[in-house]
Every structure is written in C-alpha cells, then in structure tokens.
Amino acid sequence: MVLDGRLCYGGDYNPEQWPAEVWKQDVELMRQARVTLVTVGVFAWSRLEPAPGRYTFDWLDQVLDLLHAGGIRVALATPTASPPPWFSLAHPDALPVTADGVRLHHGSRDTYCAAAPAYRAAARRITGLLAERYADHPALALWHVHNEYGTTCHCHHAEAGFRRWLRDRYRDLDALNDAWTTSFWSQHHSDWAQVSTPRATQYLPNPGQVLDFRRYWSDELLAAYVEQRNLLRAATPGVPVTTNYVLGDWVPVDHARWAAEVDLVAIDHYPSDAGPAAEEQIALAADLARGWARHGARHHARATDGDLPGARGSWLLMESAPNLIYTPGRMHTREPGRMARHSLAYVARGSRGAMFFQWRAPRGGAELFHSALVPHAGPDSRIFREAVELGGMLDRLAEVDAGVVEAPVAIAWDAASGWALQQRALPSDRIHHHTEVAVAHRALRRAGYACDPVLPGDPLTGYALLVLPALYLADDDTAAWVRDHVHGGGHVVIGYLSGVADEHARIRLGGYPGAYRDVLGVRVEEFHLLADGEEVPLTGGGTGRFWAETVRVAGAEPVDAYAAGVLAGQPAVTRHRYGDGVAWYVSTRPDEGTYQRLLDEAARAAGASPTCPDAPPGVEAVRRRSPEASWLFLLNHTASAQRVPTAGIDLLTGAVVEDAVTLPAGGVAVVRERAGA
Ligand code: GAL
C-alpha cells in the first residue's frame, strides 16, 4: 500500500510559489479536505539549486516537516522537467532541437534534450542529492520522477543515440536497409553516418525510419527515467517509484513497455470535454492505465516478489483538473458534482485514489487560470467545498483498493500500431489505432461490458472475447498469438486495418489482413475509402462509415453485407469457425448502435455478460472484486434519478440496500455487495 490503508487524495503542491505563512494555512486546509498525499517539488529545481552547485534545501525540509506534522504523506518529485536558466546558459547543446532544425530556448518548461549527456548528468546529480537527503523522511511515501516524459529532440546527441539504438536492433546496415525498404526512392545507406533522425524533409518521410525513431525515443526517455529510479531505489528500497504518464497521440512513449519499470503506473488525465464525452474518455484512460499496470507487472523486475499491486490492475490518477478544463478556444467549467463523480469513475476502474493539478491556484505564471482545489477565490468557494466532500467520500472507500476490476473482454492496444497509423500517405488519415480502440471501447461500455486493454502476447485466460481495433502491425508472434487463442476456443473480433503490416510497417502480401486471413477465413482485395460524412447502408439495417473493403470469403460466413454502391451484395461483416473458436471480421466502421449490437452479440456468444444487466442507460456500472468481497460502482451520468437493482451496503451513505439503490441525478453509489450477489 502506498498510504497504509487509505486512498490517495490530493495533488501537486507548489509551496515554492508562496510565502511560508501560506504553507501553514495550506496544511490546515488539506486536513479539512482529508488530503492524504501531495506531490511536492515537480518544478522546483531553480529553488533547490539557484546557482550551479549551490543548494537550498532548507525550505523543502520545512515543508516536508509541516506536512508530516499534519499527517499528510508526500510524493517527492525530482525536478528534472524544468532545468533552471543557468543550466541552459551553461549547456546550450542540451537545449532541444525541432525536426526543422530550430533550437528551442529557455522560457518555458521542458527545455532540455533527454539524450544530452550534460542534462542527464545534472538530472542524476539533483536526484541523488534528494534521495540522500530525504531517504529517511517520515513523510516520504512515493518518489515521483520528472514530469510527463514526452519531449522530442533532433540534435546531434539524439542522432548519435538513434544510431546506437539502430545498431543494437539491426546489427548490420543491410538489415536496416531491408527493414526500412530503402530501395524505394534511392535511400540505401552505405554507412551508419548517413542514418539520421527523421528531420523535416522535402516530401513523404520513410515510414520505417519514423517508426523506429519513435521506438528509440521512447527507450531513450525510459533510460533517463531508469537512471533516476535506480538512484532512488538504491537509497530507499522500500519506497515505490513512479512517473506520471501524459496521454495523447503525440506522446513518444510506449506506456505499456514503461510499466515494467515503474512500481506504480500513474497517469495524468485531462479530458478534452467537460460533458458526457469526458465520461467516455475517463473510462478509456482508466482502463488503459489498468491494462498497462497488469502488463507491466508481468515483466516487472520485482514480479517474483509476490503480489505486485500492478498485477491486480492497480494504478493511480496522478493529475486531473478540479474545475476548468482546457479546450481549444476557451476553458470549460466542470459542472457541480462532476468532480466527485468523475474522480470515482477512475477509482471504479482501478485507481488507488484521485489526485489533482494543482492544490492552490497560482497568482501568476504560464498556467495562472488552471483550476485548483483551492481556487483564486480561496476556500470559501464551491470548488473547495466539493474538494472537502470528495475527501470524505474517498475516506469511506478505502476498502475497495483490495478489489480487482472484473472484465470479460480484452481489447488489443499497441503503441507502435498507433505510431505507424499516424504516418502520411496511408489510405485514410481518419483511421488511427487509438481512435479505433476508443470507438470499440465506447461501444462495449455502452453495451455494459468492462474491458481490459491487453498487448499482443499477453495471456488471454479469463477473457471471453478479444477485440482487435486497427491493430495495424503484426509480427509473426502476434499472428500466432491470435491464431492460437482462437484455435484453442477463444472468440475474437478483428477490425479493418489489423494485421495488414509487419513490425517494420511493410505490407504482409497476398491479400489483407495478411496476419489473420487464415483465422478469419477471408481475403481482402481492395479498400474503398468513404468521404467524410458519407455512409454506406448495410443489409442488417445499419450503416458503415470511413472505410469499406472488397472482402472475399474463404471459409467464413457473411453476417452483414454492403447494401449499395460498388460493394452492393458483398460481405461487410463475417464470422468464421476456426479450430474450437470463432473469429469475426468487421470491414467497415459500423454506426454506433450497430457496432454496439455487434459486439454485444459477439460477447454473449463467447459467454460474457454485462456487468449489471439491469442498469438503466446512462448509469455506468463497474465491479471490483477481491477474494472476500465485491463492490459495485454505480455512476449516474443522467440528469434524473435512477433505480438499480442490487443488495448490500452503500459505502458512501452507510445505508443498507435491500433490493435496489436509487441514485440521485448525477449521483454515485458504491455498494459492497451482499455475499452471493
Ligand atoms: C499536466 C502537467 C501539469 C500541468 C497540467 C495542466 O500535463 O503535468 O504540470 O501543466 O498539465 O493541465
């Protein structure tokens, strides 16, 4: 446990932005809100080392002592996401360079190249000092390395690192030339010195080079993290170490791979919408975090030490916004009540608590209007009152930390497939792996199924159904993973653009989807791209969008067909018995209702059932279960009261639930279910 039996509640605390008088008031307010954990020091480097080698830890000593006296634990951060101005001046070669060759300057945060030796050395130095000084501090509960690894660089350090990484992967240049298909457009390399990072270039870049650069850069950032983690682990073997993941398609980090190196997966999550779309985004982000945690735990160095929380799918929401959410053009308000309901939605899906950015709204600086638990208005405010209320709720929910989220469906997620489908000159720039995962996840969620994201190769025992949404890349092992699963009796739904390319983003020939033709009993000859807004009717009554294909059946039975256009009469959805299992193929993006019904049918046929079949539409139901108990989270996202049949004790109110709970509009219940429920 991170916090000895309590859920994590709090957020980024930046005392360096305030005079010491405010610190005491902060601790008082934290106690009032039942805060259990705060992240300290994330961007404090210039306050800890104002000049090279001159250290001023005294203020941090005082802050940690004050927090400890107030019973609040600390996630102590290394400040390496924001080197001080003196560092950049002394080491201009450590400033980042864009793909256009522009060197960025100090003035924001993250102005460093993670591959620059001077930066890495400085980061190790300040981390080592923090580790040494605070190893025995009683407030220390968790190490928080850096902040949101996610910057990229094309400087000569990055280029040298890329070449080293490529030599390691390919050994000789011929293998690299082959993987990158450099026979196309005269790109054959005859010396390693010719190999560069994918900088701005005249026309379309080489897809293999772009993909490998993203893989390399994720590994380079990971190496920077691991250096710090090792120093911290050596100083405090018993204190877990993490870093907060930033989510987004632009992020050059393979979070699943990183999960084996953190002791607790932690994500920051800022939905791009304040309303119902936020609820879908929250569910997906939370499920991804859980999937990464489980995947990571299997490969973790401490995997043999017994029960790692990650193996149970535990992770932590490290940052979220209490109120205003940044959306393009203007910020959006989180309506009253949403902060609690949304926070509990993460906890329902495995988070060990709810943390926010940030504790107290700053009076200046780049993010001066970002929402905070103590807003500019001060504690006499709706937001702070909601913060106090949320603290009380989390206090009553501590026992759910023992529960594992029940999910009968697995959904494949793969960073590299996402990166490969971001390349230019693909048949459609509307189709991305992550979007397709989100669409399938939404359909499953609406049909009432919880699902666990899995990575190719992960064990599939216990999952009734596996869904592959545009899992574009498939090496031979991935193809065998799916084949063996279905042959052995598993059920799978495979979406278009899955298994089309190999691990180097080269097409698997002979008809799409090369990796899964045999399992699916189909052979796709051609793609037919639909215009934005265009729909093709399906004979089953729904429509297809964005994408359609010429599907030739080779053993599969058609389940739905195109009803008009060039594909009229040809299969759109097929089903194939393969070995003891069943493989569905979906060659278009069905409209939401059709997709939901299709996945529901596939899941039921595979033996799965929704979490709470009687939950009315708009009420999200998620169950966590331990060997001793089960907890049903019910989140009413609608504007009216809803009744859900269940029995047990509502932990939030303490009320005994005889046969049904009535949730007020926007309300939440967490029912410890009566045994046998
Ligand atoms: C996060 C970041 C925080 C803050 C926040 C604003 O991505 O870690 O430092 O910038 O976004 O939403």
XYZ file of C-alpha atoms and ligand atoms in Angstrom:
689
model
C 0.000 0.000 0.000
C 1.209 3.470 -0.788
C -0.660 5.027 2.119
C -1.188 2.370 4.748
C -4.815 1.642 4.067
C -6.038 4.984 2.732
C -6.728 6.020 -0.829
C -4.505 8.704 -2.326
C -6.155 12.098 -2.371
C -4.501 15.437 -3.009
C -2.440 16.793 -5.838
C 0.538 18.845 -6.956
C 1.554 21.148 -4.161
C 3.845 24.022 -5.081
C 4.837 25.783 -1.847
C 7.714 27.429 -3.733
C 5.105 29.710 -5.295
C 4.025 31.046 -1.897
C 5.474 32.704 1.204
C 5.907 30.478 4.264
C 2.804 31.916 6.035
C 0.622 30.306 3.386
C 2.140 26.845 3.991
C 0.586 26.508 7.440
C -2.810 27.518 6.109
C -2.365 25.005 3.279
C -1.771 22.154 5.691
C -4.825 23.194 7.721
C -6.979 23.208 4.581
C -5.534 19.875 3.461
C -6.531 18.366 6.772
C -10.005 19.818 6.389
C -10.295 18.199 2.942
C -8.834 14.907 4.247
C -5.951 15.111 1.816
C -3.646 12.119 2.193
C -0.903 12.703 -0.400
C 0.660 15.697 -2.121
C 3.247 15.818 -4.873
C 5.994 18.259 -3.963
C 8.911 19.667 -5.907
C 7.919 18.877 -9.518
C 9.197 22.180 -10.930
C 11.364 23.338 -8.044
C 14.880 22.886 -9.469
C 15.773 26.574 -9.589
C 14.589 26.926 -5.981
C 16.632 23.914 -4.875
C 19.753 24.813 -6.826
C 19.626 28.523 -7.597
C 23.177 28.504 -8.965
C 25.363 25.598 -10.088
C 26.275 23.547 -7.035
C 24.600 25.923 -4.553
C 21.780 24.100 -2.833
C 18.896 25.493 -0.771
C 17.005 22.548 0.629
C 16.009 24.271 3.862
C 12.578 25.407 2.626
C 11.801 21.887 1.396
C 12.865 20.493 4.781
C 10.350 22.810 6.456
C 7.566 21.940 4.029
C 8.063 18.205 4.458
C 8.148 18.593 8.245
C 4.963 20.644 8.221
C 3.183 18.116 6.023
C 4.340 15.282 8.215
C 3.130 17.058 11.326
C -0.241 17.423 9.584
C -0.397 13.700 8.802
C -0.010 14.211 5.064
C 2.260 11.944 3.051
C 4.442 13.134 0.187
C 5.115 12.024 -3.361
C 8.511 13.664 -3.628
C 9.310 14.681 -7.175
C 12.620 15.080 -8.921
C 12.556 18.498 -10.584
C 14.182 17.462 -13.831
C 11.361 18.512 -16.180
C 12.413 22.116 -15.750
C 16.143 22.806 -15.623
C 16.991 26.292 -14.300
C 18.063 29.107 -16.645
C 21.704 28.784 -15.522
C 21.769 25.232 -16.783
C 20.617 26.147 -20.288
C 23.097 29.006 -20.458
C 25.966 26.764 -19.430
C 24.926 23.899 -21.736
C 23.421 25.257 -24.947
C 23.994 21.862 -26.560
C 21.437 20.419 -24.130
C 18.640 22.621 -25.482
C 16.179 20.718 -27.687
C 16.163 20.911 -31.484
C 12.957 20.502 -33.501
C 12.606 18.393 -36.650
C 13.014 21.673 -38.594
C 16.416 22.204 -37.008
C 15.300 25.067 -34.762
C 16.962 25.115 -31.349
C 14.405 25.993 -28.668
C 15.304 28.332 -25.855
C 14.706 28.612 -22.177
C 11.488 30.376 -21.182
C 9.023 27.547 -20.679
C 9.470 24.130 -19.091
C 10.979 21.009 -20.630
C 13.760 22.906 -22.351
C 16.278 20.085 -22.488
C 17.226 17.220 -24.746
C 16.812 13.989 -22.816
C 19.734 12.461 -24.728
C 22.196 15.273 -23.900
C 24.916 13.979 -21.565
C 25.109 17.266 -19.610
C 21.381 17.164 -18.918
C 21.452 13.545 -17.871
C 24.381 14.166 -15.542
C 22.695 17.192 -13.950
C 19.462 15.227 -13.525
C 21.326 12.391 -11.805
C 23.102 14.839 -9.520
C 19.997 16.605 -8.214
C 18.141 13.283 -7.925
C 20.985 11.744 -5.960
C 21.000 14.673 -3.541
C 17.259 14.495 -2.984
C 17.467 10.746 -2.435
C 20.224 11.125 0.108
C 18.590 13.986 1.982
C 15.045 12.678 2.212
C 15.544 8.901 2.251
C 14.527 8.694 5.895
C 11.952 11.449 5.987
C 8.783 10.017 7.524
C 6.524 11.943 5.116
C 8.018 10.216 2.074
C 5.517 7.746 0.580
C 6.361 7.712 -3.114
C 9.031 9.001 -5.470
C 7.682 10.909 -8.465
C 10.356 11.063 -11.145
C 10.331 14.043 -13.501
C 7.014 15.151 -15.025
C 5.256 13.716 -18.036
C 8.122 12.398 -20.142
C 7.143 13.373 -23.663
C 9.559 15.845 -25.271
C 11.352 15.010 -28.517
C 14.659 16.181 -29.948
C 16.643 16.021 -33.183
C 20.002 17.380 -32.012
C 23.296 15.610 -32.622
C 23.060 13.833 -29.251
C 19.690 12.397 -30.259
C 21.057 11.418 -33.643
C 24.022 9.610 -32.102
C 21.676 7.847 -29.700
C 19.393 6.820 -32.553
C 22.301 5.264 -34.453
C 23.418 3.361 -31.369
C 19.888 2.074 -30.852
C 19.590 1.028 -34.504
C 22.952 -0.804 -34.443
C 21.734 -2.655 -31.427
C 18.484 -3.626 -33.080
C 19.685 -4.458 -36.579
C 23.406 -5.252 -36.063
C 24.240 -4.561 -39.709
C 23.237 -1.927 -42.196
C 21.777 -4.421 -44.676
C 19.159 -5.437 -42.158
C 18.305 -1.793 -41.524
C 18.068 -1.078 -45.274
C 15.783 -4.055 -45.673
C 13.543 -3.123 -42.716
C 13.183 0.440 -43.953
C 12.755 -0.578 -47.633
C 15.442 1.912 -48.625
C 15.366 0.504 -52.153
C 12.436 2.904 -52.598
C 13.494 6.456 -53.585
C 17.220 5.797 -53.504
C 17.520 5.835 -49.726
C 20.015 2.979 -49.435
C 22.572 3.723 -46.691
C 26.151 2.635 -47.270
C 27.487 3.928 -43.950
C 25.953 4.381 -40.480
C 26.962 8.055 -40.628
C 24.261 8.563 -43.263
C 21.495 7.487 -40.904
C 19.713 10.415 -39.279
C 16.669 11.162 -37.171
C 13.587 11.878 -39.314
C 14.099 15.608 -39.699
C 11.973 17.918 -41.833
C 12.352 16.749 -45.401
C 11.106 17.552 -48.893
C 8.188 15.145 -49.207
C 6.957 11.977 -47.505
C 9.437 10.612 -44.961
C 10.489 6.966 -44.774
C 7.848 5.169 -42.636
C 10.318 2.648 -41.181
C 12.640 5.443 -40.084
C 9.820 7.413 -38.484
C 8.517 4.355 -36.645
C 11.929 3.311 -35.385
C 12.689 6.842 -34.234
C 9.599 6.810 -32.056
C 10.600 3.448 -30.632
C 14.120 4.666 -29.995
C 12.986 7.879 -28.386
C 10.635 6.056 -26.038
C 13.610 3.910 -24.989
C 15.881 6.956 -24.604
C 13.367 8.672 -22.328
C 12.944 5.420 -20.449
C 16.706 5.198 -19.933
C 16.645 8.732 -18.488
C 13.867 7.678 -16.108
C 15.594 4.430 -15.139
C 18.806 6.276 -14.204
C 16.887 8.360 -11.704
C 14.793 5.459 -10.495
C 17.875 3.378 -9.780
C 19.364 6.121 -7.624
C 16.116 6.449 -5.690
C 15.689 2.703 -5.310
C 19.220 2.325 -4.023
C 18.582 4.975 -1.354
C 15.109 3.755 -0.367
C 14.461 0.166 -1.478
C 11.064 0.153 0.241
C 9.638 3.309 -1.327
C 7.820 2.864 -4.650
C 8.992 4.912 -7.614
C 6.787 6.213 -10.400
C 6.498 8.848 -13.086
C 3.284 10.450 -14.291
C 2.315 9.433 -17.809
C 0.975 12.068 -20.141
C -1.626 10.754 -22.572
C -2.132 11.765 -26.189
C -1.392 10.574 -29.687
C 1.630 12.863 -29.878
C 3.327 11.270 -26.882
C 6.501 9.449 -27.949
C 6.334 6.967 -25.087
C 5.292 3.324 -25.102
C 3.494 3.389 -21.776
C 2.923 -0.337 -21.608
C 6.626 -1.047 -22.001
C 7.461 1.544 -19.366
C 5.050 -0.093 -16.938
C 7.585 -2.813 -16.186
C 9.953 -0.130 -14.862
C 7.615 1.774 -12.545
C 6.380 0.464 -9.216
C 3.005 2.074 -9.753
C 1.520 3.165 -13.075
C 0.409 6.793 -12.725
C -1.417 8.824 -15.351
C -2.411 12.441 -15.746
C -5.758 12.827 -17.393
C -7.395 15.909 -18.808
C -10.465 15.023 -20.901
C -10.927 17.319 -23.886
C -14.575 17.788 -22.985
C -16.345 18.730 -19.779
C -19.580 16.845 -20.502
C -20.623 13.292 -21.402
C -17.688 12.767 -23.765
C -15.466 13.228 -20.715
C -17.075 10.177 -19.146
C -16.115 8.024 -22.113
C -12.602 9.434 -22.158
C -12.226 8.810 -18.435
C -13.356 5.199 -18.780
C -10.890 4.579 -21.595
C -7.932 6.316 -19.934
C -8.584 4.476 -16.682
C -8.857 1.133 -18.456
C -5.648 1.793 -20.390
C -3.818 2.590 -17.172
C -5.092 -0.650 -15.667
C -4.077 -2.611 -18.769
C -0.578 -1.109 -18.692
C -0.272 -1.866 -14.979
C -1.201 -5.506 -15.473
C 1.057 -5.869 -18.487
C 3.936 -4.180 -16.660
C 3.556 -6.301 -13.549
C 4.183 -9.425 -15.593
C 7.527 -8.108 -16.806
C 8.489 -6.218 -13.671
C 11.849 -6.932 -12.074
C 10.031 -7.485 -8.804
C 7.465 -9.808 -10.385
C 8.725 -12.682 -8.296
C 8.395 -10.730 -5.049
C 4.786 -11.759 -4.702
C 1.692 -9.718 -5.151
C 2.547 -6.533 -7.050
C -0.388 -4.103 -6.999
C 0.007 -3.710 -10.774
C -0.811 -7.379 -11.241
C -4.194 -6.629 -9.720
C -4.589 -3.722 -12.135
C -3.941 -1.019 -9.517
C -2.675 2.330 -10.743
C -3.019 5.972 -9.737
C -4.665 9.024 -11.235
C -1.831 11.449 -10.513
C -3.300 14.612 -12.049
C -6.697 15.817 -13.164
C -8.450 19.193 -13.237
C -10.797 20.098 -10.380
C -12.741 22.550 -12.475
C -11.907 24.474 -15.668
C -10.786 22.185 -18.467
C -8.690 23.467 -21.346
C -10.454 23.026 -24.657
C -9.434 24.798 -27.851
C -10.586 28.403 -27.741
C -11.978 28.542 -24.230
C -11.946 26.734 -20.927
C -14.968 24.736 -19.855
C -16.447 24.500 -16.376
C -16.882 21.172 -14.676
C -20.475 21.350 -13.542
C -21.231 20.991 -9.815
C -20.910 17.369 -8.703
C -18.824 16.261 -11.650
C -15.505 16.467 -9.816
C -16.596 13.745 -7.395
C -18.432 11.591 -9.912
C -15.568 11.714 -12.377
C -12.976 11.041 -9.685
C -14.908 7.987 -8.517
C -15.110 6.791 -12.125
C -11.317 6.439 -12.081
C -11.399 4.683 -8.716
C -14.080 2.309 -10.032
C -11.664 1.281 -12.759
C -8.702 0.603 -10.514
C -7.175 3.920 -9.483
C -5.771 3.976 -5.960
C -7.223 7.425 -5.450
C -7.706 10.778 -7.141
C -5.047 13.459 -7.416
C -5.277 16.898 -8.974
C -3.235 19.591 -10.587
C -2.910 21.633 -8.514
C -3.553 22.288 -4.854
C -3.639 26.095 -4.837
C -4.250 28.261 -7.902
C -1.158 30.405 -8.616
C -1.252 34.166 -8.880
C 0.962 34.246 -11.943
C 2.958 32.054 -14.277
C 2.057 30.325 -17.503
C -0.939 28.388 -16.163
C -2.428 31.086 -13.951
C -6.071 30.247 -14.733
C -5.670 26.496 -14.420
C -8.199 25.198 -11.936
C -7.094 24.168 -8.443
C -8.581 22.606 -5.311
C -8.109 25.968 -3.576
C -9.151 28.365 -6.332
C -8.287 32.064 -6.678
C -11.476 32.772 -4.718
C -9.998 30.896 -1.742
C -11.531 28.157 0.403
C -14.920 29.887 0.588
C -15.860 28.525 -2.805
C -17.879 25.778 -4.473
C -14.723 24.021 -5.634
C -13.134 23.799 -2.220
C -16.420 22.629 -0.692
C -16.602 19.905 -3.340
C -12.985 19.050 -2.581
C -13.877 18.565 1.091
C -16.833 16.423 0.121
C -14.704 14.276 -2.187
C -12.115 13.793 0.561
C -14.871 12.417 2.793
C -16.081 10.053 0.089
C -12.613 8.673 -0.618
C -12.117 8.176 3.091
C -15.134 5.880 3.169
C -13.987 3.888 0.155
C -10.546 2.725 1.308
C -11.551 -0.953 1.312
C -12.181 -1.010 -2.470
C -8.428 -0.817 -3.020
C -8.355 -4.580 -2.490
C -10.699 -5.204 -5.415
C -9.735 -6.187 -8.943
C -11.865 -4.810 -11.784
C -13.848 -7.591 -13.429
C -13.601 -7.523 -17.221
C -14.706 -10.321 -19.537
C -13.472 -8.616 -22.710
C -9.902 -7.867 -23.790
C -9.143 -5.124 -26.283
C -5.765 -5.019 -28.003
C -3.734 -1.825 -27.690
C -0.276 -1.237 -29.115
C 1.746 1.985 -29.162
C 3.666 1.057 -32.313
C 0.478 0.360 -34.277
C -0.701 3.794 -33.213
C 2.523 5.413 -34.388
C 2.516 3.526 -37.670
C -1.016 4.675 -38.454
C -0.013 8.296 -37.895
C 2.185 8.191 -40.972
C 1.286 10.139 -44.038
C 0.224 8.553 -47.348
C -1.946 5.907 -45.760
C -5.319 5.193 -47.408
C -7.102 7.407 -44.872
C -5.913 9.935 -42.341
C -9.141 9.391 -40.389
C -8.215 5.911 -39.156
C -5.934 5.640 -36.166
C -5.397 2.689 -33.894
C -6.132 4.742 -30.789
C -9.327 6.174 -32.272
C -10.491 2.712 -33.280
C -9.728 1.437 -29.775
C -11.764 4.345 -28.383
C -14.692 3.609 -30.708
C -14.749 -0.107 -29.830
C -14.339 0.719 -26.134
C -17.265 3.143 -26.290
C -19.477 0.533 -27.960
C -18.558 -2.070 -25.335
C -19.072 0.392 -22.498
C -22.489 1.339 -23.811
C -23.357 -2.339 -24.071
C -22.377 -2.632 -20.402
C -19.119 -4.614 -20.691
C -15.931 -3.788 -18.844
C -12.805 -4.480 -20.858
C -9.114 -4.765 -20.172
C -6.645 -3.408 -22.701
C -4.040 -6.083 -23.470
C -0.878 -6.111 -25.509
C -0.023 -8.610 -28.195
C 1.401 -11.644 -26.430
C -0.381 -11.049 -23.104
C -2.152 -14.070 -21.610
C -5.820 -14.186 -22.561
C -7.038 -16.649 -19.962
C -10.262 -15.450 -18.406
C -11.330 -13.234 -21.293
C -14.348 -14.453 -23.207
C -13.719 -12.122 -26.127
C -10.710 -10.392 -27.689
C -11.209 -7.298 -29.864
C -8.551 -6.044 -32.296
C -9.356 -2.498 -33.484
C -6.980 -1.482 -36.309
C -4.095 -3.336 -34.723
C -2.137 -2.453 -37.841
C 1.221 -4.073 -37.106
C 1.633 -7.785 -36.548
C 4.889 -9.662 -36.354
C 4.733 -13.439 -36.629
C 4.384 -13.813 -32.866
C 1.340 -11.555 -32.813
C -0.237 -13.511 -35.667
C 0.386 -16.740 -33.729
C -0.987 -15.186 -30.515
C -4.353 -14.563 -32.173
C -4.338 -17.831 -34.134
C -3.580 -19.983 -31.090
C -6.149 -18.162 -28.997
C -8.944 -18.789 -31.489
C -7.817 -22.296 -32.309
C -7.958 -23.139 -28.629
C -11.581 -21.981 -28.345
C -11.245 -18.190 -27.970
C -13.502 -15.683 -29.687
C -12.101 -12.639 -31.484
C -13.493 -9.628 -33.329
C -10.956 -8.221 -35.782
C -11.444 -4.769 -37.291
C -10.174 -3.452 -40.636
C -6.538 -2.390 -40.880
C -5.472 -5.044 -38.378
C -2.522 -7.268 -39.220
C -2.014 -5.529 -42.545
C 1.661 -4.705 -41.961
C 4.620 -6.378 -40.262
C 6.631 -4.904 -37.384
C 8.555 -2.666 -39.823
C 5.305 -1.291 -41.269
C 5.803 -3.266 -44.510
C 2.716 -4.843 -46.050
C 2.078 -8.549 -45.489
C 1.372 -9.673 -49.037
C -1.209 -11.959 -50.615
C -4.367 -10.077 -49.586
C -5.268 -8.209 -46.423
C -5.214 -8.731 -43.482
C -2.084 -10.766 -44.047
C -1.605 -11.858 -40.451
C -5.173 -13.067 -39.900
C -6.535 -14.316 -43.245
C -6.499 -17.957 -42.179
C -8.131 -17.319 -38.804
C -10.805 -15.126 -40.380
C -11.429 -17.202 -43.467
C -11.445 -14.067 -45.628
C -9.170 -12.369 -48.131
C -9.476 -8.643 -48.690
C -8.522 -7.455 -52.132
C -9.167 -3.739 -52.018
C -10.018 -0.853 -49.745
C -12.763 1.621 -50.616
C -12.482 4.860 -48.733
C -15.595 6.827 -47.968
C -15.710 10.610 -47.907
C -16.284 12.481 -44.653
C -19.981 12.245 -43.862
C -20.582 9.520 -46.470
C -22.347 6.382 -45.314
C -22.837 3.042 -46.967
C -26.009 1.149 -45.994
C -25.688 -2.377 -44.642
C -28.259 -5.080 -45.266
C -28.690 -5.563 -41.494
C -30.135 -2.043 -41.243
C -27.069 -0.104 -40.059
C -24.521 1.902 -41.978
C -20.770 1.828 -42.471
C -18.506 4.892 -42.428
C -14.987 5.988 -43.349
C -13.831 2.642 -44.629
C -15.132 -0.292 -46.697
C -13.458 -3.249 -48.388
C -13.817 -5.898 -51.031
C -13.994 -8.961 -48.800
C -13.767 -12.396 -50.433
C -14.898 -15.170 -48.119
C -12.665 -18.205 -47.922
C -14.454 -20.293 -45.313
C -16.201 -17.511 -43.369
C -19.962 -16.893 -43.422
C -21.291 -13.405 -44.173
C -23.143 -11.855 -41.235
C -23.893 -8.447 -42.713
C -23.342 -7.078 -46.211
C -22.985 -3.799 -48.077
C -26.375 -2.828 -49.461
C -25.439 -0.226 -52.059
C -22.602 1.233 -54.109
C -19.734 -0.653 -55.737
C -19.744 -3.219 -52.942
C -23.507 -3.919 -53.014
C -24.172 -7.526 -52.085
C -20.649 -8.201 -50.816
C -19.854 -9.138 -47.199
C -19.191 -6.347 -44.692
C -19.084 -8.465 -41.512
C -18.153 -12.154 -41.436
C -17.841 -14.958 -38.894
C -15.563 -17.965 -39.116
C -15.210 -21.085 -37.026
C -11.528 -21.767 -36.637
C -10.377 -24.690 -34.522
C -12.550 -24.546 -31.419
C -13.091 -20.797 -31.594
C -14.802 -18.091 -33.598
C -13.317 -15.134 -35.495
C -15.418 -12.164 -36.628
C -14.242 -9.686 -39.226
C -15.602 -6.150 -39.452
C -14.561 -4.437 -42.686
C -16.160 -1.030 -42.076
C -16.825 1.331 -39.169
C -20.431 0.499 -38.244
C -22.612 3.279 -36.842
C -22.626 3.358 -33.029
C -25.820 1.355 -32.485
C -24.812 -1.318 -34.976
C -21.330 -1.646 -33.529
C -22.739 -1.885 -30.010
C -25.170 -4.641 -31.045
C -22.470 -6.486 -32.967
C -20.015 -6.503 -30.059
C -22.803 -7.416 -27.659
C -23.727 -10.384 -29.847
C -20.098 -11.480 -30.163
C -19.554 -11.120 -26.411
C -22.701 -13.066 -25.488
C -21.863 -15.788 -27.996
C -18.484 -16.031 -26.284
C -20.128 -16.454 -22.886
C -19.654 -12.932 -21.486
C -22.364 -10.871 -19.835
C -22.638 -7.161 -18.991
C -21.521 -6.030 -15.512
C -25.003 -5.077 -14.376
C -27.575 -6.079 -16.971
C -30.346 -4.165 -15.167
C -28.548 -0.815 -15.018
C -30.582 1.788 -16.928
C -28.937 3.612 -19.858
C -26.650 6.382 -18.635
C -25.749 4.554 -15.420
C -22.219 3.235 -15.574
C -21.630 0.038 -13.602
C -18.186 -1.322 -12.744
C -17.447 -4.151 -10.334
C -14.276 -4.688 -8.312
C -13.841 -7.996 -6.599
C -11.441 -9.448 -4.004
C -11.464 -12.989 -2.611
C -13.521 -11.664 0.334
C -15.917 -9.139 -1.169
C -17.199 -7.358 -4.258
C -18.030 -3.698 -4.788
C -20.407 -2.382 -7.406
C -19.740 1.207 -8.505
C -22.836 2.842 -9.957
C -22.356 6.244 -11.564
C -25.467 8.050 -12.675
C -24.418 10.264 -15.573
C -28.012 11.282 -16.305
C -29.978 14.306 -15.154
C -32.676 12.279 -13.417
C -32.826 9.831 -10.519
C -32.207 6.197 -11.480
C -33.025 2.951 -9.695
C -30.651 -0.003 -9.968
C -31.416 -3.444 -8.520
C -28.639 -4.570 -6.146
C -28.212 -5.534 -2.498
C -25.589 -4.777 0.129
C -24.303 -1.623 1.835
C -23.732 1.706 0.110
C -20.335 2.710 1.465
C -20.889 6.375 0.651
C -24.030 6.725 2.767
C -23.717 3.716 5.062
C -27.277 2.745 4.086
C -28.321 -0.880 3.797
C -29.518 -1.608 0.259
C -32.235 -4.257 0.388
C -33.050 -4.822 -3.239
C -32.283 -1.631 -5.174
C -30.462 1.648 -4.816
C -31.866 4.941 -6.078
C -29.178 7.246 -7.392
C -29.989 10.943 -7.477
C -29.329 12.790 -10.747
C -25.555 12.828 -11.204
C -25.148 10.696 -8.075
C -22.920 7.768 -7.205
C -23.285 4.670 -5.058
C -20.580 2.182 -4.163
C -22.289 -0.945 -2.911
C -20.386 -3.613 -1.024
C -22.475 -6.424 -2.410
C -24.207 -8.943 -0.218
C -22.408 -12.296 -0.483
C -23.715 -14.325 -3.388
C -24.771 -11.217 -5.337
C -0.072 18.468 -16.919
C 1.217 18.857 -16.250
C 0.989 19.889 -15.180
C 0.114 20.983 -15.704
C -1.167 20.395 -16.207
C -2.126 21.422 -16.755
O 0.087 17.888 -18.138
O 1.865 17.756 -15.683
O 2.237 20.391 -14.763
O 0.779 21.642 -16.726
O -0.880 19.515 -17.252
O -3.286 20.819 -17.255
